[in-house]
JSON list of C-alpha atoms in Angstrom, two decimals:
[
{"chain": "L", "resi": 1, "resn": "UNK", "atom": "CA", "xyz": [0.00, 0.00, 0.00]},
{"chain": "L", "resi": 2, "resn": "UNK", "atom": "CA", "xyz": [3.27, 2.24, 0.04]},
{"chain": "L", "resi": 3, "resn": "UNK", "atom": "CA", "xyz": [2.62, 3.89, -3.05]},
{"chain": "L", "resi": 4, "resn": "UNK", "atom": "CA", "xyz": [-0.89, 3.96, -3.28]},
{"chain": "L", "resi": 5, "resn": "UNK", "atom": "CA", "xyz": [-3.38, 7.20, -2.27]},
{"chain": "L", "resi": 6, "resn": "UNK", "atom": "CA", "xyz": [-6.59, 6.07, -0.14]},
{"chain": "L", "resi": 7, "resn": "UNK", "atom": "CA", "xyz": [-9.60, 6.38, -2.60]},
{"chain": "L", "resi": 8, "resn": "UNK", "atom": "CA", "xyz": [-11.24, 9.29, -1.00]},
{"chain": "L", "resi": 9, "resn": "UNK", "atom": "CA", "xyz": [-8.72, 11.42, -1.47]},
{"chain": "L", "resi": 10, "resn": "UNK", "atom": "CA", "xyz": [-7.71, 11.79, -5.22]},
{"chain": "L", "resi": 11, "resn": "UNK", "atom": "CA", "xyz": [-9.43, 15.39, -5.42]},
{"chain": "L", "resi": 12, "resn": "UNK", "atom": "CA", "xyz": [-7.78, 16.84, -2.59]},
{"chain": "L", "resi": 13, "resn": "UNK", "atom": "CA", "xyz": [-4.24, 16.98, -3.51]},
{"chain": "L", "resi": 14, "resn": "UNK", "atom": "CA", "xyz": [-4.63, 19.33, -6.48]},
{"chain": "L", "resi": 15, "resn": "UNK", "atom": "CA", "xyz": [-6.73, 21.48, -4.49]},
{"chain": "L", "resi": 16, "resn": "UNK", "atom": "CA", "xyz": [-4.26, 22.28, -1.79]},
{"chain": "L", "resi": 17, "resn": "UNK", "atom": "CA", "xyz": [-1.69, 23.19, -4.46]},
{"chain": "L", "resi": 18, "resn": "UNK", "atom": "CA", "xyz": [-4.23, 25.49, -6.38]},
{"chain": "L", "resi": 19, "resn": "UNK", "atom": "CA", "xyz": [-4.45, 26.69, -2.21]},
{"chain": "L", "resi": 20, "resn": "UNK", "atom": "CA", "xyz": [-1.03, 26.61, -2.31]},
{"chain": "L", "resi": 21, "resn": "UNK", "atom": "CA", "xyz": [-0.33, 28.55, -5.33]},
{"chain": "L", "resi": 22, "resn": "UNK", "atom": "CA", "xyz": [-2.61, 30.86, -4.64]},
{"chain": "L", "resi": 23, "resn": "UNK", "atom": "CA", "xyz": [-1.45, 32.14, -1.33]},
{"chain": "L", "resi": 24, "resn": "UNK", "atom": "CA", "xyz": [1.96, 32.79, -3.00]},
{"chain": "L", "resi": 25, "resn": "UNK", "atom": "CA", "xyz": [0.77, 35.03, -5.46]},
{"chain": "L", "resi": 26, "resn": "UNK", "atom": "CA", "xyz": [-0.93, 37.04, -2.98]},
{"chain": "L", "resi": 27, "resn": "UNK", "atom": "CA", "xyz": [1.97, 37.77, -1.03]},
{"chain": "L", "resi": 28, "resn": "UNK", "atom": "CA", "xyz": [1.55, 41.53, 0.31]},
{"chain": "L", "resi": 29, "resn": "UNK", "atom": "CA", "xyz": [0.50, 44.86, -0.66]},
{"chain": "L", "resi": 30, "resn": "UNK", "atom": "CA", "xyz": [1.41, 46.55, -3.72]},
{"chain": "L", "resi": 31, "resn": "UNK", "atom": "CA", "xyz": [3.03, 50.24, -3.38]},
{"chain": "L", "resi": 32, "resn": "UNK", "atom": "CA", "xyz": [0.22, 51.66, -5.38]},
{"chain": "L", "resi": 33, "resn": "UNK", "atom": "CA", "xyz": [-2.22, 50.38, -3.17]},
{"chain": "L", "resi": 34, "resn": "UNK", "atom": "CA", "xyz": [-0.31, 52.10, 0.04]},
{"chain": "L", "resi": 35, "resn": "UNK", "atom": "CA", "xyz": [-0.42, 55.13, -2.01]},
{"chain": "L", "resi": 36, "resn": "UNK", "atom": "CA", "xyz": [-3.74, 55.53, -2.58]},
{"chain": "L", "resi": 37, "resn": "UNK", "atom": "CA", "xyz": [-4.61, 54.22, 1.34]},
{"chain": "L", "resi": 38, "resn": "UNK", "atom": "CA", "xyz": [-2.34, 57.35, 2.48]},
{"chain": "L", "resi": 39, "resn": "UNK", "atom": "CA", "xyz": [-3.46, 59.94, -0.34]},
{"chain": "L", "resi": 40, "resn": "UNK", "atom": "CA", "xyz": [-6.87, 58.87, 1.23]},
{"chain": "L", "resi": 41, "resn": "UNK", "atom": "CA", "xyz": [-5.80, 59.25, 5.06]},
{"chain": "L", "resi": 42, "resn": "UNK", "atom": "CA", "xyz": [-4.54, 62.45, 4.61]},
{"chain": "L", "resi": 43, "resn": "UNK", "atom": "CA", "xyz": [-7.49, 63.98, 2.77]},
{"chain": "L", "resi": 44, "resn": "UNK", "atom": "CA", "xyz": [-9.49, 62.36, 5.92]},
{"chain": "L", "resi": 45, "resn": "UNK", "atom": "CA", "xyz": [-7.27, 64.25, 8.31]},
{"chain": "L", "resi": 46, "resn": "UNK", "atom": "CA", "xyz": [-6.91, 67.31, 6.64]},
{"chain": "L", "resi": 47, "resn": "UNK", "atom": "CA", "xyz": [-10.64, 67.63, 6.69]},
{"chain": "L", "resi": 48, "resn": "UNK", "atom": "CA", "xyz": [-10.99, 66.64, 10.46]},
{"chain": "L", "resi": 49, "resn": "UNK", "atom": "CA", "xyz": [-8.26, 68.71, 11.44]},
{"chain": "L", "resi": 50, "resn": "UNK", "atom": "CA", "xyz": [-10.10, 71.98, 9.65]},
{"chain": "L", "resi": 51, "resn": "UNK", "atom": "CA", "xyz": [-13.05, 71.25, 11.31]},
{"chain": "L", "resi": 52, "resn": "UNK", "atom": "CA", "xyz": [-11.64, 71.14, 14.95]},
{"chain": "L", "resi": 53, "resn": "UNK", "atom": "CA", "xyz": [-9.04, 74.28, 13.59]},
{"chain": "L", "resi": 54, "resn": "UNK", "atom": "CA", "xyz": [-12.74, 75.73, 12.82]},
{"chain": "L", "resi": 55, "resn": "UNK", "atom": "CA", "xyz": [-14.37, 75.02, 16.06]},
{"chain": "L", "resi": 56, "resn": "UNK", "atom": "CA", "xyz": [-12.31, 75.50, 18.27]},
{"chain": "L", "resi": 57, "resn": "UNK", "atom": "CA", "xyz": [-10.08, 78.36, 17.12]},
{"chain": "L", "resi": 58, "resn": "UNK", "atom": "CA", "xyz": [-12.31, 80.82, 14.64]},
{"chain": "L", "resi": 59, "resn": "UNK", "atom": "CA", "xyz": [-15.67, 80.04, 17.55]},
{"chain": "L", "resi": 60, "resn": "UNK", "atom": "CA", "xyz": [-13.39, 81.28, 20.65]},
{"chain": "L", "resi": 61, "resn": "UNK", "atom": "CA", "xyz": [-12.26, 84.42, 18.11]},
{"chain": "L", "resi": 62, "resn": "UNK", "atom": "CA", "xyz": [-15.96, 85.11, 17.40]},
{"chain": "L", "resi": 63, "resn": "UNK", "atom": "CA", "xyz": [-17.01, 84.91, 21.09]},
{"chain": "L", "resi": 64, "resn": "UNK", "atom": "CA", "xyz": [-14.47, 87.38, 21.73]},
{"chain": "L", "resi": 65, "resn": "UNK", "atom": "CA", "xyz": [-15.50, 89.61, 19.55]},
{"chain": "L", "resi": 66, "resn": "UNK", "atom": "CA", "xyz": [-19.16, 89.53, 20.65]},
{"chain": "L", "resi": 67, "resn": "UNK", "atom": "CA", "xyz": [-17.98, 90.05, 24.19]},
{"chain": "L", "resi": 68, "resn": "UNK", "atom": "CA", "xyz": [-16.14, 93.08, 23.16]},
{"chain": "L", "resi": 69, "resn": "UNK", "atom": "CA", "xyz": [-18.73, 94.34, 21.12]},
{"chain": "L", "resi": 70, "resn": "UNK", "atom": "CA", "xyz": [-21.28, 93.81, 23.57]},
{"chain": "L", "resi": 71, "resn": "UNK", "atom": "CA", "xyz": [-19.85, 95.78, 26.14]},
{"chain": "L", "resi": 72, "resn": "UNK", "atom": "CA", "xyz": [-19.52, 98.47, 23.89]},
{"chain": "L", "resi": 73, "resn": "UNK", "atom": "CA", "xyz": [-22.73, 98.52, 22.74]},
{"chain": "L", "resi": 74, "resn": "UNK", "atom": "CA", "xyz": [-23.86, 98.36, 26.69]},
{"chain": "L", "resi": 75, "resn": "UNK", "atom": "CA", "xyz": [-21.70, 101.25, 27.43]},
{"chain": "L", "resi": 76, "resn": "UNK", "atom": "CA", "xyz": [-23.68, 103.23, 24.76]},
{"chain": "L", "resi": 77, "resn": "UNK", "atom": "CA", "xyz": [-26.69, 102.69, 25.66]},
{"chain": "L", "resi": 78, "resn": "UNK", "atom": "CA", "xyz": [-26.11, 104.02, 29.35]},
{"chain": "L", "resi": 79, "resn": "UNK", "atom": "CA", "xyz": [-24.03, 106.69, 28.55]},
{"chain": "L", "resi": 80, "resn": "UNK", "atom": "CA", "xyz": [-26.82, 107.69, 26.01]},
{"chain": "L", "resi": 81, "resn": "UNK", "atom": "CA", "xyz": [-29.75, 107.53, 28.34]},
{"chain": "L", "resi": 82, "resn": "UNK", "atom": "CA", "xyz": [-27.58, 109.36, 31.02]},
{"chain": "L", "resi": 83, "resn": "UNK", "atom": "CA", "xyz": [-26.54, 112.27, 29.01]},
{"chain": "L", "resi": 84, "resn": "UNK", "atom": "CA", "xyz": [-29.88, 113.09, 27.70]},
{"chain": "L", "resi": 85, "resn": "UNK", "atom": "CA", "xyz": [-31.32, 113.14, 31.22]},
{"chain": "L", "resi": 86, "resn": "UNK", "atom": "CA", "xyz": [-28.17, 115.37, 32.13]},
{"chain": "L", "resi": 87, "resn": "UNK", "atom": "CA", "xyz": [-28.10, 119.00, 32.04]},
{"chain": "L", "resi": 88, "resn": "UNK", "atom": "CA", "xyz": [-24.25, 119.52, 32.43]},
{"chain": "L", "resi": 89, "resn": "UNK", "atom": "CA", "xyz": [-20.85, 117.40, 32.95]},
{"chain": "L", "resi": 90, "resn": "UNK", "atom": "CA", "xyz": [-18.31, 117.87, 35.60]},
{"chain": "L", "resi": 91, "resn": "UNK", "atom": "CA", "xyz": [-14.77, 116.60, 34.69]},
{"chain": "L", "resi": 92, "resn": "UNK", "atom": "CA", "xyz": [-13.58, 114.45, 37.70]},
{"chain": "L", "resi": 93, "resn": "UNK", "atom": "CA", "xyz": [-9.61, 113.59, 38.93]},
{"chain": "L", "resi": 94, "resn": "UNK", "atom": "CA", "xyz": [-8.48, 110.22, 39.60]},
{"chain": "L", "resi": 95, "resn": "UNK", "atom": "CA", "xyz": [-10.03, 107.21, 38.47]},
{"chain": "L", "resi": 96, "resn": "UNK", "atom": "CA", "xyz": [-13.45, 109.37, 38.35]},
{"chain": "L", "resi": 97, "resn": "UNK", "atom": "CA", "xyz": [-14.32, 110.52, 34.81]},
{"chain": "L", "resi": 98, "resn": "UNK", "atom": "CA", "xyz": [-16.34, 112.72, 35.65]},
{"chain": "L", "resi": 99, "resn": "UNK", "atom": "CA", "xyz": [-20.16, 113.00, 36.89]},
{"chain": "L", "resi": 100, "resn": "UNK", "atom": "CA", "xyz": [-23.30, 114.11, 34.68]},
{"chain": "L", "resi": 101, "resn": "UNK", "atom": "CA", "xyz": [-25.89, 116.19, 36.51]},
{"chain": "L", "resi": 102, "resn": "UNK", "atom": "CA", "xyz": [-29.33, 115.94, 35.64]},
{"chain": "L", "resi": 103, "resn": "UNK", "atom": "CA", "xyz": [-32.41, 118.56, 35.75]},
{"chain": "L", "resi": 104, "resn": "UNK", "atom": "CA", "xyz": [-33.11, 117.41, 39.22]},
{"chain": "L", "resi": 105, "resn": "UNK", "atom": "CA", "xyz": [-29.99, 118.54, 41.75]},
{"chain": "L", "resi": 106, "resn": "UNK", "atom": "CA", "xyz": [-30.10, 115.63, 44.13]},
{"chain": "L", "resi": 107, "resn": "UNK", "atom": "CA", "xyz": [-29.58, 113.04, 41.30]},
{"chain": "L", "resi": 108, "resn": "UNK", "atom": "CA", "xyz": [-26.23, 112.46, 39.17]},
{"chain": "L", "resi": 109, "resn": "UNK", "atom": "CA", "xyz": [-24.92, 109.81, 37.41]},
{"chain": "L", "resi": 110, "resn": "UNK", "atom": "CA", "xyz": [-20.72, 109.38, 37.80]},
{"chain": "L", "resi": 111, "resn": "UNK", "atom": "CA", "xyz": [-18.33, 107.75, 35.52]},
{"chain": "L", "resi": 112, "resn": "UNK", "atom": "CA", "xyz": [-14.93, 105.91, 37.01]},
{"chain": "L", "resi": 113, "resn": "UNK", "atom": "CA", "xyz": [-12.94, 103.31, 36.17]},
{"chain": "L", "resi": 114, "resn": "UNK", "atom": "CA", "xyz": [-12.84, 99.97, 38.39]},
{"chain": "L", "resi": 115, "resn": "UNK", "atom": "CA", "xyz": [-9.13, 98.35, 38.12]},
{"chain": "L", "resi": 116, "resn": "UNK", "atom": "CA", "xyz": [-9.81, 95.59, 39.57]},
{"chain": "L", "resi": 117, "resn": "UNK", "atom": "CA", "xyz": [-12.23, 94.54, 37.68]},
{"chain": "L", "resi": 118, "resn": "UNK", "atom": "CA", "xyz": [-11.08, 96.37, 34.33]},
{"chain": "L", "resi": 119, "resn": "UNK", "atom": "CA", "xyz": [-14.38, 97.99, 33.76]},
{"chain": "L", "resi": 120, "resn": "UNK", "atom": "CA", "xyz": [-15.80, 101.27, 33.05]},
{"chain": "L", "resi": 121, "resn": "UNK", "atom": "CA", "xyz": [-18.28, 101.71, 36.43]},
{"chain": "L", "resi": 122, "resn": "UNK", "atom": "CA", "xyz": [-21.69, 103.73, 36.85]},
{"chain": "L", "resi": 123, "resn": "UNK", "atom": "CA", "xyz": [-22.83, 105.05, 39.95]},
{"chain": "L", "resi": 124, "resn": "UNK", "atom": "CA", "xyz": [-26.24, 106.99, 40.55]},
{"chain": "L", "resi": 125, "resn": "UNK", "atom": "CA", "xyz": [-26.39, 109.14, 43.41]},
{"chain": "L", "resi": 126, "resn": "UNK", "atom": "CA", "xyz": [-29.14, 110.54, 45.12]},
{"chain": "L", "resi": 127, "resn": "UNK", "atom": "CA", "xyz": [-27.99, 113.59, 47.49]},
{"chain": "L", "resi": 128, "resn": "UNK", "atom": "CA", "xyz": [-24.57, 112.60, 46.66]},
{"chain": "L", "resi": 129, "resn": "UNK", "atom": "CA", "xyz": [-24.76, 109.05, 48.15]},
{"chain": "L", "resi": 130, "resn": "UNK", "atom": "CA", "xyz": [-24.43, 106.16, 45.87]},
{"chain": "L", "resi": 131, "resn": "UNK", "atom": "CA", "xyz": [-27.71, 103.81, 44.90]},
{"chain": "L", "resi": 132, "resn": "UNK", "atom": "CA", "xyz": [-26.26, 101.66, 42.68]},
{"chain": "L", "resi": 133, "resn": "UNK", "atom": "CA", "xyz": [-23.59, 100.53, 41.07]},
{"chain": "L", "resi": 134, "resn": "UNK", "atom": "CA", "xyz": [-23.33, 98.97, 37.29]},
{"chain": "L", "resi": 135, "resn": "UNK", "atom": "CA", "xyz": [-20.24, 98.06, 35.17]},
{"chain": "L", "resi": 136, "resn": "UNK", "atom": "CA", "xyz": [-20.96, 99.55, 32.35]},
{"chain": "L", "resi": 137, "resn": "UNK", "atom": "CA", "xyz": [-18.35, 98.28, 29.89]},
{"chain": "L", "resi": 138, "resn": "UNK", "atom": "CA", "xyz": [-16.01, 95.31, 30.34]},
{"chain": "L", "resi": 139, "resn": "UNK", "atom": "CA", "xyz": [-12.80, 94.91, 29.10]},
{"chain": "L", "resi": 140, "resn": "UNK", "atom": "CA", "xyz": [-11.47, 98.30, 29.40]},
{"chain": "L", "resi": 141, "resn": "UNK", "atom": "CA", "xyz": [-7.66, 97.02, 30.52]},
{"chain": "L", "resi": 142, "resn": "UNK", "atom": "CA", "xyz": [-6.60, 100.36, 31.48]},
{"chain": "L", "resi": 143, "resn": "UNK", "atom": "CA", "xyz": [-8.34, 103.65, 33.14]},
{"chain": "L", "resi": 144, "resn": "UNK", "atom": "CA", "xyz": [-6.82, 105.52, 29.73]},
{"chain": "L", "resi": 145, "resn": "UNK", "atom": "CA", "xyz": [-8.90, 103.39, 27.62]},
{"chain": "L", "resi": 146, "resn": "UNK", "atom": "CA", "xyz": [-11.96, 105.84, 28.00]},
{"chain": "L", "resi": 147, "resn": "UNK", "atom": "CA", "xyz": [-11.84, 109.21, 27.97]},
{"chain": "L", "resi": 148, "resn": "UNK", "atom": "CA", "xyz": [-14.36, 111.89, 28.43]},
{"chain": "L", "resi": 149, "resn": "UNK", "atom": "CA", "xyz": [-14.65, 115.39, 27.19]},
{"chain": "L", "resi": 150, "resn": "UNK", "atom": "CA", "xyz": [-17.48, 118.30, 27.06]},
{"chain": "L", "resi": 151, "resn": "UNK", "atom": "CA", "xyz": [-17.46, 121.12, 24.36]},
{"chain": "L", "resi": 152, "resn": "UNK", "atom": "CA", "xyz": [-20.72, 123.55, 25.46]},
{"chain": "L", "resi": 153, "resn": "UNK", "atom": "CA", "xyz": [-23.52, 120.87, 25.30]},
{"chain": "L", "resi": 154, "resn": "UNK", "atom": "CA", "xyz": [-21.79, 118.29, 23.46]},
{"chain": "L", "resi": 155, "resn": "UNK", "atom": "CA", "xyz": [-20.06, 115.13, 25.56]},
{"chain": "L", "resi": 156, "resn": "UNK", "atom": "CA", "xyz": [-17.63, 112.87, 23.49]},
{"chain": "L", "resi": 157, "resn": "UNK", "atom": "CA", "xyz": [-16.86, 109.41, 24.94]},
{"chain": "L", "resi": 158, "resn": "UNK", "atom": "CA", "xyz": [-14.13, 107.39, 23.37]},
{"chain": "L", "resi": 159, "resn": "UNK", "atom": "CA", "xyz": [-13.54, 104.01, 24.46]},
{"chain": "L", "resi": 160, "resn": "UNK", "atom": "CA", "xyz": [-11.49, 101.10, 23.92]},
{"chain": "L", "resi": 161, "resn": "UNK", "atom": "CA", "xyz": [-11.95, 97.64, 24.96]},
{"chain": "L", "resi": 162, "resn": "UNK", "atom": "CA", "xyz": [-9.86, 94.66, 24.68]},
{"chain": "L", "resi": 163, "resn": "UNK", "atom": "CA", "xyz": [-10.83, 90.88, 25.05]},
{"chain": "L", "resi": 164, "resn": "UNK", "atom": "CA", "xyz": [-9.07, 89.33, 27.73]},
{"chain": "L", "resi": 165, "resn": "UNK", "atom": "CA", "xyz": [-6.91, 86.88, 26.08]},
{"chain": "L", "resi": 166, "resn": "UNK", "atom": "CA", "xyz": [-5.70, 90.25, 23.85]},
{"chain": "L", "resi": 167, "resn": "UNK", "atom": "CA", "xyz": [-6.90, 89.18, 20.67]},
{"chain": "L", "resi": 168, "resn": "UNK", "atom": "CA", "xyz": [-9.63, 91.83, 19.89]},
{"chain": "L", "resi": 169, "resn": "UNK", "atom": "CA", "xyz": [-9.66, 94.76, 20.36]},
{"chain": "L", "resi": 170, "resn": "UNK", "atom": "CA", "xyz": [-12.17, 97.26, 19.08]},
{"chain": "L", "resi": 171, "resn": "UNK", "atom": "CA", "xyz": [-13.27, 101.31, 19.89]},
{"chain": "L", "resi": 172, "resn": "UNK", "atom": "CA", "xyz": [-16.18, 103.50, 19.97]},
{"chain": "L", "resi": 173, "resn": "UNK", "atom": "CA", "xyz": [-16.51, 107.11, 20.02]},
{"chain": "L", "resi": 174, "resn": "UNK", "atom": "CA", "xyz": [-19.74, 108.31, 21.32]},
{"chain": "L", "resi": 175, "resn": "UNK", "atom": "CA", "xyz": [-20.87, 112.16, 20.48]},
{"chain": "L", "resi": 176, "resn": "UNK", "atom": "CA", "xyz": [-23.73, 112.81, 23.35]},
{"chain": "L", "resi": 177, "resn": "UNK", "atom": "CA", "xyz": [-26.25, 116.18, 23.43]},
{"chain": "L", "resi": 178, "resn": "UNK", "atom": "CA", "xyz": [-26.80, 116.82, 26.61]},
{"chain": "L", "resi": 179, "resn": "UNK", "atom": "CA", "xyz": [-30.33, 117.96, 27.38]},
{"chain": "L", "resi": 180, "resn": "UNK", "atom": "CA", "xyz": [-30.82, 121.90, 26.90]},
{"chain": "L", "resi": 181, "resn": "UNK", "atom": "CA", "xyz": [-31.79, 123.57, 29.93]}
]
């Protein structure tokens, strides 16, 4: 029986060296194949690494620039409301402004800066004792960042305010009538 294959297996010996045969001519990756796999990788990246560029970088600019804005706007809109109800402006020394005085003696509105919170400050006073107290604008890193100045019934504001990481940085100048007496 030395020489002799068992009868149920006549069909299996030249189907392991087709096997065989096969597995040899399938021996690896070809280079164009990497190629295109890395040309493809990268364009995958690239993509995902814009997006997070995008979302994390360009949305904390924008914030920024709201904030700024914002406080701006804010400061306007007091500032505004104040000098219309004012009859005159008082230049003040120090880290006071100055203080608008309305119609009504007992009642003015004054201006200072706050350094420790780096904000332009509103106080209303009634009888020259404060009755509230508002930050006005935020972001104002230094008390020369706002100025104040009064030509006859005419009250310029200028004001500069600065995001806190020091990336924006944006200005107003605000002409205000003050009411005729």
């Amino acid at each position: 029986m030395a020489g002799q294959v068992a009868p149920h297996l006549p069909g299996l010996i030249p189907t392991l060296a087709r096997a065989a045969h096969r597995l040899r001519s399938e021996q690896g990756v070809s280079l164009p194949e990497i190629l295109v796999a890395m040309v493809i990788a990268a364009s995958v990246a690239g993509l995902l690494g814009t997006a997070v560029y995008q979302f994390f970088v360009v949305t904390g600019q924008g914030r920024n620039h709201l904030t700024v804005q914002n406080g701006l706007r804010d400061s306007s809109l007091w500032l505004g409301r104040d000098a219309a109800e004012a009859q005159s402006f008082t230049p003040g020394s120090g880290t006071t402004y100055g203080t608008l005085l309305s119609g009504d003696p007992s009642i003015k509105f004054r201006y200072s800066y706050d350094a420790g919170k780096n904000a332009l400050v509103r106080e209303e006073l009634l009888n020259d004792v404060v009755q509230s107290t508002t930050v006005v604008a935020r972001s104002i890193e230094s008390q020369g960042d706002a100025s104040f100045a009064v030509n006859g019934s005419l009250l310029t504001v200028s004001l500069v305010a600065t995001s806190p990481d020091g990336t924006v940085s944006e200005s107003v100048t605000l002409n205000l009538a003050l009411r005729v007496r």
